[in-house]
Amino acid sequence: MAKEKIRVRYAPSPTGHLHIGNARTALFNYLFARHNKGTLVLRIEDTDLARNVKGGSESQMENLHWLGIDWDEGPDKGGEYGPYRQSERKAIYNKYIKQLLDAGKAYYSYETEDELEAQREEQRAMGIAPHYTYEYEGMTAEEIKSSQVAAEAKGLKPVVRIYIPEMENYEWDDIVKGQLSFESDTIGGDFVIQKRDGMPTYNFAVVVDDHLMEITHVFRGDDHVSNTPKQLVVYEALGWQPPKFGHMTLIINADTGKKLSKRDESLLQFIEQYRDLGYLPEAMFNFITLLGWSPVGEKEIYNQREFIKQFDPKRLSKSPAAFDQKKLEWINNQYIKNADRDVLLDLALNNLQEAGLVEANPEPKQIEWVRQLVNIYAVQMSYTKQITDLAKIFFERPAALTDAEIAEIKKDEARPVITTFKDELAKRPRFTAVQAMQAIQATRQVTGVKGRKLFMPIRIAATRSMVGPGLGEAIELMGKETVMAHLDQTLAELTKAGL
RNA sequence: GACCCGUUGGUCAAGCGGUUAAGACACAGCCCUUUCACGGCUGUAACAUGGGUUCAAAUCCCGUACGGGUCACCA
């Protein structure tokens, strides 16, 4: 018998940009689907009309693609299980809601939100779990009917609730967490499956869709563990077979130890923000995959194909993973060092333009100049935006010398070194890194100074900084005019200081 | 508060009854080097806790502590 085709889904609600946590859920579903040569479905869960953000689903899809995640069925791709937006599936849900109503497995509920809130408040005060208590307790069918008629007469609109069987145990073998079980009385009471506005609730729509779309495995966040028994109630009421569930741990903030909250601003949480800083998609993919999942070997850097080949949900961690910014930076740096230089140039140019350091429409010559800058700094950038800071000396007017710099050029040999170097440099036919290095060698010959005592004064005088890339390259990139001006300025400062 | 879940160095983690308890990030030192970085080497540092079970426990069981998740007409 042929093994059943694996079908998984990623089901975001379009309430904003792609969040790290959601990206991770999408990623693991993607890896699982590809590893098993299965199908990945993208379904948009937009049943809360009020919270839907315009362009939200497009933004999410765009960022998913950027990360290198693609899917086989979805609102943009179609497929035989569509439509793939829940807001377009209302008729489908209604059919099953009616079925449950007719079978006496669900009922109309007229209690208002205020009444329910008061009820929960009371329960909390009593120290018991807030839950819905059956509003028709002890009533006969006749009494229920007349209560509902009375409510309608008052102009109340009902919601539909599903009956939760008493004394039942809901359990499943979670792919990540193992055996899990909930007693039916801890689920929280008969829950709403259709809201007053006629839309289904999440816990109902998910079940209908997962079943109809023939989803075989559901990988989602840990925060859905307690939704699972509710969904199991729906599966049972409808007489359907549930898929396999796997609940992945949440990503937490290392400082607070709490689940990443979208409101937490101490940390960048949206894929787009990393994208803007010049993180590479392959690096993000690599980093996120290693968050809460571990491969077999000892490597840290894997490409997508290796991840797909290796992916095994059994190796998903049971305890939450903290988001380690430093590690992300390290991983991204690994990728940057090997990245295509045109890609880096493009990103860095963008960052430099946004920082106002390079004009909007640079001449080819300037682009070439930036290319060299990127080449020089690539090894040390964690993300391309850092170039705006790393390469400061190439863009800013020199500041006054720092104490440390003064200490370096205070030495007796400094002045002759700088003067000699200036003359040597001026003599050179061309202004290149090679020529600059030759000028330095000539300076060494003339003055007899070498090592740090030779290089430091020149570096400080020429680039007005103690740190930077190789001296030759730095001088070439800085340009003759600037370097000469720096040398003159430094010499003047030395004179002024009486050195 | 109730219900679920978790706990190996600062962080991510390997481990599946016998290990000198991997590896990576971070941190420190050394080497390379004109500087910073890169790279190389070395080091600091962990099984939450108390009881069992067992010849043997980070690994299995129970309790405790701590942490997290959820308790909506949000997903």
mmCIF file of N, CA and C (backbone and C1' of nucleotides) in Angstrom, chain A residues 175-176 293 312-317, chain B residues 16:
data_model
loop_
_atom_site.group_PDB
_atom_site.id
_atom_site.type_symbol
_atom_site.label_atom_id
_atom_site.label_comp_id
_atom_site.label_asym_id
_atom_site.label_seq_id
_atom_site.Cartn_x
_atom_site.Cartn_y
_atom_site.Cartn_z
ATOM 1 N N ILE A 175 4.157 14.953 18.313
ATOM 2 C CA ILE A 175 5.434 14.630 17.664
ATOM 3 C C ILE A 175 6.616 15.225 18.432
ATOM 4 N N VAL A 176 6.396 16.385 19.023
ATOM 5 C CA VAL A 176 7.479 17.019 19.751
ATOM 6 C C VAL A 176 7.454 16.666 21.239
ATOM 7 N N TRP A 293 15.890 23.503 17.100
ATOM 8 C CA TRP A 293 16.078 22.261 16.357
ATOM 9 C C TRP A 293 17.557 22.033 16.201
ATOM 10 N N ASP A 312 14.425 16.292 10.630
ATOM 11 C CA ASP A 312 13.685 15.257 11.331
ATOM 12 C C ASP A 312 12.989 15.925 12.516
ATOM 13 N N PRO A 313 11.669 15.938 12.515
ATOM 14 C CA PRO A 313 10.948 16.658 13.575
ATOM 15 C C PRO A 313 11.192 16.078 14.958
ATOM 16 N N LYS A 314 11.715 14.878 14.993
ATOM 17 C CA LYS A 314 12.015 14.269 16.291
ATOM 18 C C LYS A 314 13.112 15.047 17.011
ATOM 19 N N ARG A 315 13.883 15.784 16.253
ATOM 20 C CA ARG A 315 14.980 16.531 16.870
ATOM 21 C C ARG A 315 14.584 17.957 17.250
ATOM 22 N N LEU A 316 13.308 18.209 17.222
ATOM 23 C CA LEU A 316 12.801 19.510 17.656
ATOM 24 C C LEU A 316 12.888 19.541 19.181
ATOM 25 N N SER A 317 13.357 20.671 19.701
ATOM 26 C CA SER A 317 13.569 20.765 21.133
ATOM 27 C C SER A 317 12.264 20.917 21.922
ATOM 28 P P C B 16 23.378 8.602 24.398
ATOM 29 O "O5'" C B 16 21.951 8.628 25.095
ATOM 30 C "C5'" C B 16 21.780 8.101 26.394
ATOM 31 C "C4'" C B 16 20.408 7.478 26.472
ATOM 32 C "C3'" C B 16 20.198 6.336 25.453
ATOM 33 O "O3'" C B 16 19.884 5.098 26.054
ATOM 34 C "C1'" C B 16 18.568 8.091 25.169
#
